mmCIF file of N, CA and C in Angstrom:
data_model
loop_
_atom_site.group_PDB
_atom_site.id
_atom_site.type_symbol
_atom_site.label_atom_id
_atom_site.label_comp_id
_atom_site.label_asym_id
_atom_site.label_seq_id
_atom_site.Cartn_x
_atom_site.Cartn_y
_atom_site.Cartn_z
ATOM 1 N N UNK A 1 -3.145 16.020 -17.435
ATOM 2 C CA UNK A 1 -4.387 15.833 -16.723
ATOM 3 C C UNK A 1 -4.649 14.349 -16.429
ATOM 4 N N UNK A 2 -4.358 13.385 -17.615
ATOM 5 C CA UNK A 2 -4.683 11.811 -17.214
ATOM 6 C C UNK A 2 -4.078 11.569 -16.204
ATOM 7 N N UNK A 3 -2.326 11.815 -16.057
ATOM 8 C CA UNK A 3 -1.783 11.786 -14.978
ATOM 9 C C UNK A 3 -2.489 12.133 -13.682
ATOM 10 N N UNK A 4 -3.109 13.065 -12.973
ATOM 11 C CA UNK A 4 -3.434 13.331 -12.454
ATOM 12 C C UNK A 4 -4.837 12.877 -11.610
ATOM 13 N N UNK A 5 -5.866 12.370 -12.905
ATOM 14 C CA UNK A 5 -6.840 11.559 -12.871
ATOM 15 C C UNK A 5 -6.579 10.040 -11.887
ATOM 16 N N UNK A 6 -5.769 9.526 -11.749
ATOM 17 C CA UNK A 6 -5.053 8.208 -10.996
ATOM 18 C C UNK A 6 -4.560 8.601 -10.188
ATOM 19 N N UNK A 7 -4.122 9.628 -9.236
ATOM 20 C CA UNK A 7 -3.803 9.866 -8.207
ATOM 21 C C UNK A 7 -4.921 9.335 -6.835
ATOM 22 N N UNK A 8 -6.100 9.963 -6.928
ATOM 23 C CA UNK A 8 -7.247 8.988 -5.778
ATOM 24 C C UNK A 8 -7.263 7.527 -5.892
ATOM 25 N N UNK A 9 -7.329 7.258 -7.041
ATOM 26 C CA UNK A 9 -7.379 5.666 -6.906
ATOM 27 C C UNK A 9 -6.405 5.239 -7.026
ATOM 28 N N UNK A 10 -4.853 5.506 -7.047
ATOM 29 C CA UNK A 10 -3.783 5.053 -6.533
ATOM 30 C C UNK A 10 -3.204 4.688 -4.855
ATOM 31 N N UNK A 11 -3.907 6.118 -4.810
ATOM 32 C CA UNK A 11 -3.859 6.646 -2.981
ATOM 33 C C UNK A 11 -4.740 5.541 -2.004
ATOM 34 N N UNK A 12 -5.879 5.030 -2.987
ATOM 35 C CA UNK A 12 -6.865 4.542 -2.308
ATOM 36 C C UNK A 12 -6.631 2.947 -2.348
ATOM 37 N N UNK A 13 -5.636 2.553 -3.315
ATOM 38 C CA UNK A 13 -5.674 0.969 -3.376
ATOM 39 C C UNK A 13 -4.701 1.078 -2.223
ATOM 40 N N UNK A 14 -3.497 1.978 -2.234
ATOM 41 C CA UNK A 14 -2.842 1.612 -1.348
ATOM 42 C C UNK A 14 -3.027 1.614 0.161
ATOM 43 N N UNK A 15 -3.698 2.590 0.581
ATOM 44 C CA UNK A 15 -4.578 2.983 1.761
ATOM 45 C C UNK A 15 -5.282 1.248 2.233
ATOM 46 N N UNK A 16 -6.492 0.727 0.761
ATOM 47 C CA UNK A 16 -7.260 -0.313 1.664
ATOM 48 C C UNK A 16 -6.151 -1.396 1.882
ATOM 49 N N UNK A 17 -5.342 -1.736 0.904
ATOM 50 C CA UNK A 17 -4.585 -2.694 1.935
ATOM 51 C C UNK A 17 -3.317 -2.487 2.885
ATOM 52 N N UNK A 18 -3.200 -1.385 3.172
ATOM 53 C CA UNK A 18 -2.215 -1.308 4.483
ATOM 54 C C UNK A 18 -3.324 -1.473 5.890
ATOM 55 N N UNK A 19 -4.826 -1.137 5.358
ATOM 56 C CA UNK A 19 -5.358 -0.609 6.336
ATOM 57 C C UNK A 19 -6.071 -2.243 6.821
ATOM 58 N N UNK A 20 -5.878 -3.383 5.988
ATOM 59 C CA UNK A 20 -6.001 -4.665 6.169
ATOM 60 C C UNK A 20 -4.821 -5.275 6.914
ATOM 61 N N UNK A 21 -3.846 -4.812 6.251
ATOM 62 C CA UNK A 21 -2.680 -5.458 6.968
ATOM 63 C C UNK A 21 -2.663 -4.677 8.587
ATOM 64 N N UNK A 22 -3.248 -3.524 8.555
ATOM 65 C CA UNK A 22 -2.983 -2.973 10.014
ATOM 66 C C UNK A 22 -4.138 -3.732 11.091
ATOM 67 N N UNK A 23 -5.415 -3.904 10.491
ATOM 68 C CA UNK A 23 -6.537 -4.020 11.295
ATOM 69 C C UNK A 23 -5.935 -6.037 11.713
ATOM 70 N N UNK A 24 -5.321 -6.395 10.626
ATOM 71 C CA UNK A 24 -4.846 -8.019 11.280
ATOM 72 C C UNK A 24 -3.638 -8.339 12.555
ATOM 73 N N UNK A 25 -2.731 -6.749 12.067
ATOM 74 C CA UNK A 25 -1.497 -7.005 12.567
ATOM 75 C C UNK A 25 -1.970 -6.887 14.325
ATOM 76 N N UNK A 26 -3.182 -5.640 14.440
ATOM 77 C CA UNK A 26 -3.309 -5.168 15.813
ATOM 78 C C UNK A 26 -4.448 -6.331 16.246
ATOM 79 N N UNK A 27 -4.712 -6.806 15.363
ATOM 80 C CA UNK A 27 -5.429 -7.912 16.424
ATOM 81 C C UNK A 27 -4.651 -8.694 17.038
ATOM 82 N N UNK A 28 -4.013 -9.423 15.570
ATOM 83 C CA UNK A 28 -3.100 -10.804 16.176
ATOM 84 C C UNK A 28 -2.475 -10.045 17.024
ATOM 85 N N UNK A 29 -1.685 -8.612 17.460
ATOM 86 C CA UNK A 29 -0.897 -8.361 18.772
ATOM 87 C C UNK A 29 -1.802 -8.294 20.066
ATOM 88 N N UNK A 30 -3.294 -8.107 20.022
ATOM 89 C CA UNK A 30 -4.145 -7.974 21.177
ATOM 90 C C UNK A 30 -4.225 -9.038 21.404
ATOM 91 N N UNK A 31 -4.341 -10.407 20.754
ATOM 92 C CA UNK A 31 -4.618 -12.115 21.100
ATOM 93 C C UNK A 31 -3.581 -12.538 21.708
ATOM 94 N N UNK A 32 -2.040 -11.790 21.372
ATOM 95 C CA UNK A 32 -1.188 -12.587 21.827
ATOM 96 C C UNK A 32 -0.293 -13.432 20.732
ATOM 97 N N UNK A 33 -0.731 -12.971 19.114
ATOM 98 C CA UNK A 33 0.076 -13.760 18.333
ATOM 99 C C UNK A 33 1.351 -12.789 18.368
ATOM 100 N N UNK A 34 2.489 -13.228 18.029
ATOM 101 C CA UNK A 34 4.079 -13.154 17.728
ATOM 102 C C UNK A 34 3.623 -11.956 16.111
ATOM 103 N N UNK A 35 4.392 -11.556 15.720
ATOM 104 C CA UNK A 35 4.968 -10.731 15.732
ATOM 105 C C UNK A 35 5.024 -11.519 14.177
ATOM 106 N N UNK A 36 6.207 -11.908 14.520
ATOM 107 C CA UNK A 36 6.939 -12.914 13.440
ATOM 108 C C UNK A 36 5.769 -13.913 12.276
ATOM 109 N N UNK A 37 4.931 -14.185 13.677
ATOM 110 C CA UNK A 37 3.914 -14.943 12.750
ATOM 111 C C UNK A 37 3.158 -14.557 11.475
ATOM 112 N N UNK A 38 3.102 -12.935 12.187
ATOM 113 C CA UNK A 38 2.090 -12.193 10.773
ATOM 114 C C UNK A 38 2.553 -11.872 9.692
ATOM 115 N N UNK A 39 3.985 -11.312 10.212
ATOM 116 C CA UNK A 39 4.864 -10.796 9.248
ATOM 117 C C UNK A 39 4.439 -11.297 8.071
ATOM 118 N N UNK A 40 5.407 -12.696 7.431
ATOM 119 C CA UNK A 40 5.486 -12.829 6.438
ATOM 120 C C UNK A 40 4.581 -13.006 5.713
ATOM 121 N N UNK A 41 3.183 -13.337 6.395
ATOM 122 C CA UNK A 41 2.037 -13.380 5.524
ATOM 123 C C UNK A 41 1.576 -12.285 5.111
ATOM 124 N N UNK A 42 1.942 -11.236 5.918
ATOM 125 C CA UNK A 42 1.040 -10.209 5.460
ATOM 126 C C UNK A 42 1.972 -9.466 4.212
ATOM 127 N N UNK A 43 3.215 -9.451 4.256
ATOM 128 C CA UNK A 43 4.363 -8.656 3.506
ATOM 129 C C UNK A 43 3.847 -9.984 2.033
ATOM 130 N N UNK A 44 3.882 -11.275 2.372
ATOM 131 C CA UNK A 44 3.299 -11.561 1.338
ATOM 132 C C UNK A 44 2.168 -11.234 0.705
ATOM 133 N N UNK A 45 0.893 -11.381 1.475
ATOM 134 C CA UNK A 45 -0.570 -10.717 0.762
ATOM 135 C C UNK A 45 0.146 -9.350 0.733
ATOM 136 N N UNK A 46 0.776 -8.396 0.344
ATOM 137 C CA UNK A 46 0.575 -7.045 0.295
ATOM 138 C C UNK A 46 1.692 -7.096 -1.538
ATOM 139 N N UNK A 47 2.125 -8.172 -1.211
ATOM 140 C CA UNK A 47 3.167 -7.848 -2.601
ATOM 141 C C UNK A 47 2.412 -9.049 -3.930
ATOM 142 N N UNK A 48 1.304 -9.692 -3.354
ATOM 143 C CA UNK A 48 0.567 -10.579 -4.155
ATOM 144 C C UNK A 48 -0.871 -9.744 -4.815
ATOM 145 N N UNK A 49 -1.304 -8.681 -3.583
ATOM 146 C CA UNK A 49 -2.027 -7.836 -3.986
ATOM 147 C C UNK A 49 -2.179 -7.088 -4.777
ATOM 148 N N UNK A 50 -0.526 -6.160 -4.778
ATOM 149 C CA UNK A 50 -0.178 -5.419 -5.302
ATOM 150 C C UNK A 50 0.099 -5.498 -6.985
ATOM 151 N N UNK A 51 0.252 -6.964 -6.996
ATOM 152 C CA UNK A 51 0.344 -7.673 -7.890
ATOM 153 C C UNK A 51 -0.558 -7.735 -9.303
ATOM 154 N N UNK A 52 -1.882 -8.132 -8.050
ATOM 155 C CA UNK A 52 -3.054 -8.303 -9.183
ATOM 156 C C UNK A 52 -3.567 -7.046 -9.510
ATOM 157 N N UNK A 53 -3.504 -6.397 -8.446
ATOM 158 C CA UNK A 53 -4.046 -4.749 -8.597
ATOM 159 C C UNK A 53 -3.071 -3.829 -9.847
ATOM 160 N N UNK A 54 -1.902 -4.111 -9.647
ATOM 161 C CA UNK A 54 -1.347 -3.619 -10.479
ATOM 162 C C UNK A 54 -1.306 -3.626 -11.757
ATOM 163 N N UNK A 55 -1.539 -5.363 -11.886
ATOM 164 C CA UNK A 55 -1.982 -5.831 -13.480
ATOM 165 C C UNK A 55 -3.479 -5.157 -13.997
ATOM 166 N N UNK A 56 -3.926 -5.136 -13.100
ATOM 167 C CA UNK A 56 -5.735 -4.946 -13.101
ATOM 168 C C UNK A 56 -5.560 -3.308 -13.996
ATOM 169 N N UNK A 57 -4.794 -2.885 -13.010
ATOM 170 C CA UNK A 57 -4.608 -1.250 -13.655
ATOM 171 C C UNK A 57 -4.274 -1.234 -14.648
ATOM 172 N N UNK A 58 -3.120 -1.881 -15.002
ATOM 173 C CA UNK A 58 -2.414 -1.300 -16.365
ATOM 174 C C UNK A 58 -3.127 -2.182 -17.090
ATOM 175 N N UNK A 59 -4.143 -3.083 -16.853
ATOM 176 C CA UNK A 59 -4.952 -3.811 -18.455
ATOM 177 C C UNK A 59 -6.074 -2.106 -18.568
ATOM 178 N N UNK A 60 -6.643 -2.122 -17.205
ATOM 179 C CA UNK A 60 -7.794 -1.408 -17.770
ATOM 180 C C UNK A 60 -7.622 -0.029 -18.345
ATOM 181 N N UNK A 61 -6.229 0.976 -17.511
ATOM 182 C CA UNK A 61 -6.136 1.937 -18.254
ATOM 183 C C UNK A 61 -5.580 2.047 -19.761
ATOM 184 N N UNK A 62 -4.788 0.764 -19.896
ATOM 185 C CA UNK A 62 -4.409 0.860 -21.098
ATOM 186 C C UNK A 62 -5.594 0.153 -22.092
ATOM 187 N N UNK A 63 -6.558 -0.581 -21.809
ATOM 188 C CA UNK A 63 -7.757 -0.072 -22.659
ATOM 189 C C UNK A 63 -8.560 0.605 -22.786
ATOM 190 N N UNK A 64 -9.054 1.694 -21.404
ATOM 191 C CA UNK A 64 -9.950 2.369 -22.072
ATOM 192 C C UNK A 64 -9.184 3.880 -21.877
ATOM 193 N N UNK A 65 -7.715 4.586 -21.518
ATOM 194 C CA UNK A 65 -7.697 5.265 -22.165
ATOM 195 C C UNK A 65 -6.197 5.345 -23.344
ATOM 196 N N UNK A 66 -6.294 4.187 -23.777
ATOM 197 C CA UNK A 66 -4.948 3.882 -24.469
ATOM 198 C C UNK A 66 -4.006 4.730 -24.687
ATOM 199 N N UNK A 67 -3.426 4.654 -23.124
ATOM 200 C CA UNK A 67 -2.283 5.393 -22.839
ATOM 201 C C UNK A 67 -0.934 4.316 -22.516
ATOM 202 N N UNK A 68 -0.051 3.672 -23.195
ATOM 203 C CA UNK A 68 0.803 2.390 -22.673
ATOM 204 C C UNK A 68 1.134 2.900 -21.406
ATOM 205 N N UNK A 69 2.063 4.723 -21.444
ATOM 206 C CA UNK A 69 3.163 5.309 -20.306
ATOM 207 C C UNK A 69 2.557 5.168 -18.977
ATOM 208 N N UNK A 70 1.240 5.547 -19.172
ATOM 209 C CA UNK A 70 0.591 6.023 -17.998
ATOM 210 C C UNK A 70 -0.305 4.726 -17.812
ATOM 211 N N UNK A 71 -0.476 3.842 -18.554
ATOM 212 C CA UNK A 71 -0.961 2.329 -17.891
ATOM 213 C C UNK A 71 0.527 1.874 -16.963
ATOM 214 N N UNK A 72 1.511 1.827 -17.400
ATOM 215 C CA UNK A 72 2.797 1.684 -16.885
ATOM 216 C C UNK A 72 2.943 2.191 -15.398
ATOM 217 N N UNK A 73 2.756 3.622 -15.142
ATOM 218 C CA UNK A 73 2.967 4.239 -14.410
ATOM 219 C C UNK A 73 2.039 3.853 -13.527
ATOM 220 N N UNK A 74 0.034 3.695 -13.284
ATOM 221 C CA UNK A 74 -0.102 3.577 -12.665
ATOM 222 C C UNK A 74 0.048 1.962 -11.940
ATOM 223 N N UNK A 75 -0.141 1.364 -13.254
ATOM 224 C CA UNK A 75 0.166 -0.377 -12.730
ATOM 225 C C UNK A 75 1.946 -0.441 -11.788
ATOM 226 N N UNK A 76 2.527 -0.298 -11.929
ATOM 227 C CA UNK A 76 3.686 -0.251 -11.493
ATOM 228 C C UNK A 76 3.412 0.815 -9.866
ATOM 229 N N UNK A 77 2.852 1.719 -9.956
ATOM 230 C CA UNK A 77 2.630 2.548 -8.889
ATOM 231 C C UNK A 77 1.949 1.695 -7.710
ATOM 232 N N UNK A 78 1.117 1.323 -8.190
ATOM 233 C CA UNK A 78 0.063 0.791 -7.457
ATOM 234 C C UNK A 78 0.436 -0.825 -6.563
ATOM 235 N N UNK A 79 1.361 -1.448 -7.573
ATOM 236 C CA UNK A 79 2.228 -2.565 -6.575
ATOM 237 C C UNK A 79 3.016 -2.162 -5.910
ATOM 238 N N UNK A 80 3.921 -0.675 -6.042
ATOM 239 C CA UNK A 80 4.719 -0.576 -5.259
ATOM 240 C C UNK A 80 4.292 -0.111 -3.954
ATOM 241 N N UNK A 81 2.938 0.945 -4.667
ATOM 242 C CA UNK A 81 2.692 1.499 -3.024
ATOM 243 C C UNK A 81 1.569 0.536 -2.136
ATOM 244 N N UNK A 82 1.339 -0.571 -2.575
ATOM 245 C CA UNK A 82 0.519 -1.438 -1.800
ATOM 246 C C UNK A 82 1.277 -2.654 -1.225
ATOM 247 N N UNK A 83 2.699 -2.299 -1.985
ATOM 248 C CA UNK A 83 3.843 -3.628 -0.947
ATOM 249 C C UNK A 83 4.183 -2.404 0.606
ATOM 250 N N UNK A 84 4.671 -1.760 0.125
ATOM 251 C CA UNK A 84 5.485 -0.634 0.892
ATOM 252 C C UNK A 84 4.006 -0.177 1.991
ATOM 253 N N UNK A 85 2.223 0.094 1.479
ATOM 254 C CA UNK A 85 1.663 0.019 2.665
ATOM 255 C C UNK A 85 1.484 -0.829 3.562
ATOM 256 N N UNK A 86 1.800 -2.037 3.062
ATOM 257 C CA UNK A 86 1.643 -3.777 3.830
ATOM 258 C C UNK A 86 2.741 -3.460 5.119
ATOM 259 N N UNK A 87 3.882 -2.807 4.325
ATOM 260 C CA UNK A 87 5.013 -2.959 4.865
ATOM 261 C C UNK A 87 5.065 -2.200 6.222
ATOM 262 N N UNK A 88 4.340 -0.658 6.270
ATOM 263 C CA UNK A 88 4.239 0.169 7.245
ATOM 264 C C UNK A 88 3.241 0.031 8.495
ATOM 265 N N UNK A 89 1.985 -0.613 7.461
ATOM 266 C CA UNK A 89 0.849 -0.856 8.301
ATOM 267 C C UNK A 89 1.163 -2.469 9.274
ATOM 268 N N UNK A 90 2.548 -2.728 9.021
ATOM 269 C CA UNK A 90 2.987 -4.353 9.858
ATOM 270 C C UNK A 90 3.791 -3.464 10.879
ATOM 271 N N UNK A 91 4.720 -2.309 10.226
ATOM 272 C CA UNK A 91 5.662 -1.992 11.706
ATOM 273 C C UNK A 91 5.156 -0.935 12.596
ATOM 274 N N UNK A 92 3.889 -0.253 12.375
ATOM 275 C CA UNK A 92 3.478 1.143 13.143
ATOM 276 C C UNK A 92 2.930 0.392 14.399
ATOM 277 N N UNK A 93 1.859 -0.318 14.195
ATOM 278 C CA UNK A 93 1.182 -1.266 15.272
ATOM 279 C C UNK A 93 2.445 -2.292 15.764
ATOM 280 N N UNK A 94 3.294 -2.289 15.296
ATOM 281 C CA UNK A 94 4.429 -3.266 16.195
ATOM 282 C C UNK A 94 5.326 -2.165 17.157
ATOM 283 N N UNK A 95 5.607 -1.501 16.898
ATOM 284 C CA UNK A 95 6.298 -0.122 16.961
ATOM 285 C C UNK A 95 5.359 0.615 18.454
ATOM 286 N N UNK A 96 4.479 0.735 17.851
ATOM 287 C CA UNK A 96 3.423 1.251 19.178
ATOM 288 C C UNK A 96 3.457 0.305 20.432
ATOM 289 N N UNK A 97 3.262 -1.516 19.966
ATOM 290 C CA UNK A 97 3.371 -2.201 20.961
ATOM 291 C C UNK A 97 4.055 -2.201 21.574
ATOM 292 N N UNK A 98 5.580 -2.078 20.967
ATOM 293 C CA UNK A 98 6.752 -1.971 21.605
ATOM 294 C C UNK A 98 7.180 -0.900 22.715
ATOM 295 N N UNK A 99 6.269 0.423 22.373
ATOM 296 C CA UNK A 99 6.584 1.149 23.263
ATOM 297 C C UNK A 99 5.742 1.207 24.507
ATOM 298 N N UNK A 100 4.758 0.105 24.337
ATOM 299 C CA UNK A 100 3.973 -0.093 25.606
ATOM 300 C C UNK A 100 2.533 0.767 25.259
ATOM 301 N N UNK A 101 2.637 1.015 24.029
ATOM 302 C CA UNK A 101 1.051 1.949 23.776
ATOM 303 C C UNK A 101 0.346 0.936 22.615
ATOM 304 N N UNK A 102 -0.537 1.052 23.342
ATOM 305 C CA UNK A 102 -1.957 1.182 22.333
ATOM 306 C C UNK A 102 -1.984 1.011 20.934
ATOM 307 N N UNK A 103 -1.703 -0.143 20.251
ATOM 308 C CA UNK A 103 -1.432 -0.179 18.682
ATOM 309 C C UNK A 103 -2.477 -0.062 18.141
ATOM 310 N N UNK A 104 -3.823 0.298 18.467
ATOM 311 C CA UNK A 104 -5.064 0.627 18.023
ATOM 312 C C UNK A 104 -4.980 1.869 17.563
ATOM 313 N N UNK A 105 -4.674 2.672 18.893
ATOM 314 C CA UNK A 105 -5.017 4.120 19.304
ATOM 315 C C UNK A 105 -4.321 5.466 18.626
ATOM 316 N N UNK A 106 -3.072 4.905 17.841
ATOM 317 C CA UNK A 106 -2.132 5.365 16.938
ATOM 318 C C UNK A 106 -1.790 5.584 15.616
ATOM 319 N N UNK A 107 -1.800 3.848 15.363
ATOM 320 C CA UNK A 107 -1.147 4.188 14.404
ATOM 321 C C UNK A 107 -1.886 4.177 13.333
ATOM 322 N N UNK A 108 -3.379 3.980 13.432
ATOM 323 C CA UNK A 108 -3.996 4.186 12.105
ATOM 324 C C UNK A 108 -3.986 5.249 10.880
ATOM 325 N N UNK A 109 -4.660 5.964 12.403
ATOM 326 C CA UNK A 109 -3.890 7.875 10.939
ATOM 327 C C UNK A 109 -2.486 8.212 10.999
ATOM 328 N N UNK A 110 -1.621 7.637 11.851
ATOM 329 C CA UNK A 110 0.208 8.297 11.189
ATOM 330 C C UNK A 110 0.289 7.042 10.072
ATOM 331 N N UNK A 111 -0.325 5.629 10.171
ATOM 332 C CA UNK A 111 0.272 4.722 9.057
ATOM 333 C C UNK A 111 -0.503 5.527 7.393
ATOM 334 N N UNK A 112 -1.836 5.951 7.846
ATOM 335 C CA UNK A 112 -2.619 6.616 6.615
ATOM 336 C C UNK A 112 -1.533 7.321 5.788
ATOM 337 N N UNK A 113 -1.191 8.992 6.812
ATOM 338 C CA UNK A 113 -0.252 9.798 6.514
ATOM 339 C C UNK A 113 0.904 9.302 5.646
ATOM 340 N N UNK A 114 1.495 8.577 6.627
ATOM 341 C CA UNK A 114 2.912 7.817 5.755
ATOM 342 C C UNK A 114 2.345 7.523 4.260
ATOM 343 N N UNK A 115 1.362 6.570 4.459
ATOM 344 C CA UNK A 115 1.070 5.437 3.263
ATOM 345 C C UNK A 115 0.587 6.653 2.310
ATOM 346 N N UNK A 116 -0.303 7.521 2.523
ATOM 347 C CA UNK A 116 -0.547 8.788 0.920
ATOM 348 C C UNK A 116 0.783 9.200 0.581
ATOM 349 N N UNK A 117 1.208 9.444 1.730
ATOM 350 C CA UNK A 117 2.400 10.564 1.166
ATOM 351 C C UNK A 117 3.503 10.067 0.161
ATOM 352 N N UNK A 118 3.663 8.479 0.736
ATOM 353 C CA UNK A 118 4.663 7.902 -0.015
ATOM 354 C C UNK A 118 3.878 7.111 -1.063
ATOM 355 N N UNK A 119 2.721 6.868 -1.305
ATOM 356 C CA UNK A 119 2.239 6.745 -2.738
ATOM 357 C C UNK A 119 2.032 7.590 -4.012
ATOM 358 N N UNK A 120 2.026 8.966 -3.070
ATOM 359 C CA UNK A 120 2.178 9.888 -4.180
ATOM 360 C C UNK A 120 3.259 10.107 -4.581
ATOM 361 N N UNK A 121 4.373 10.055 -3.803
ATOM 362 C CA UNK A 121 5.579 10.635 -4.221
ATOM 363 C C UNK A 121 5.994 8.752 -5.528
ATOM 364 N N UNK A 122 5.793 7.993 -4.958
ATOM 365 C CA UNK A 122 5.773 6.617 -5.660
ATOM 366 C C UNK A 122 5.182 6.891 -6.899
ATOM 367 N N UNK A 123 3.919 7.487 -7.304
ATOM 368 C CA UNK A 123 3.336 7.378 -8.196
ATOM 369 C C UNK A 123 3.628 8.624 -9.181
ATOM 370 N N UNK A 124 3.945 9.935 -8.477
ATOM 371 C CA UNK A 124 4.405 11.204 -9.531
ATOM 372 C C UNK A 124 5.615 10.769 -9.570
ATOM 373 N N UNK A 125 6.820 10.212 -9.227
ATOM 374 C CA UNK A 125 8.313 9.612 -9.475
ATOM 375 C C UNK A 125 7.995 8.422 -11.091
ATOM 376 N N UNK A 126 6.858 7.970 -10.603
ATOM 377 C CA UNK A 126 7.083 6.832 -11.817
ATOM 378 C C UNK A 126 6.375 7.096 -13.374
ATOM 379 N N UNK A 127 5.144 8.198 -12.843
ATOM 380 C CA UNK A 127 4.681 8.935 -13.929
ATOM 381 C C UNK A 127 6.123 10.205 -14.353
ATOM 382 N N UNK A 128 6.583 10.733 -13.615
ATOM 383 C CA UNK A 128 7.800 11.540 -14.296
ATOM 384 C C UNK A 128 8.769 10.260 -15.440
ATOM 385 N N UNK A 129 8.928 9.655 -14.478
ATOM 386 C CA UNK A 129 10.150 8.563 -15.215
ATOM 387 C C UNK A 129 9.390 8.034 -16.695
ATOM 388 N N UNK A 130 8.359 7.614 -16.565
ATOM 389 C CA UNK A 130 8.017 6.713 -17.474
ATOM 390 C C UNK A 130 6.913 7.507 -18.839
ATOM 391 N N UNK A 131 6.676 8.565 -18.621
ATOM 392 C CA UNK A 131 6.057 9.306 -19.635
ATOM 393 C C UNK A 131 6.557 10.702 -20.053
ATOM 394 N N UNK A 132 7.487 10.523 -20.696
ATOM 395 C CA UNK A 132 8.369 12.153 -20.678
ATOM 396 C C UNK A 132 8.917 11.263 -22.305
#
């Protein structure tokens, strides 16, 4: 059941920052910035984020429900799936531009889709691995 309890707020850290990295990426492409420019900042803020968020998790679940596996699981979950949303929410809106559409108009809910789906599977993979 604890397992299970960290699934929304896993889903949800990763969600707000892809959905930062998306709302910057489609601007800077409506102004006219490169591509290249955002990139690395944003793949950086998304793996610096993921970072603190991740630590943040595994201090607090592992104090208040002193669980080490499952502080593990979600701290570790939670950087991975907030590098990997940085990562999607930079190429959907590039991806759209590229095809001559609308990087607004798209890719917000397929980057959403992607980004739950592969945080859950991120986060029940690392809760299997790490608490058994």
């Amino acid at each position: 059941m604890l397992i299970a309890f960290f699934v929304p707020g896993v889903v949800y850290l990763a969600d707000a920052v892809g959905t930062q990295t998306e709302a910057l990426v489609i601007r800077g492409l409506a102004v006219g910035v490169r591509i290249r420019r955002i990139a690395l900042r944003e793949v950086f803020t998304g793996l610096i984020l993921g970072i603190i968020l991740g630590l943040a998790a595994l201090v607090l679940v592992g104090t208040i429900w002193h669980d080490r596996d499952v502080a593990l699981a979600v701290g570790i979950s939670i950087f991975a799936a907030s590098s990997i949303a940085a990562a999607i929410a930079l190429v959907l809106p590039w991806l759209f531009d590229r095809m001559g559409k609308d990087p607004a108009f798209g890719s917000g809910p397929q980057a959403t889709v992607i980004q739950d789906l592969l945080t859950v599977a991120i986060y029940l993979g690392a809760a299997t691995l790490l608490t058994r």
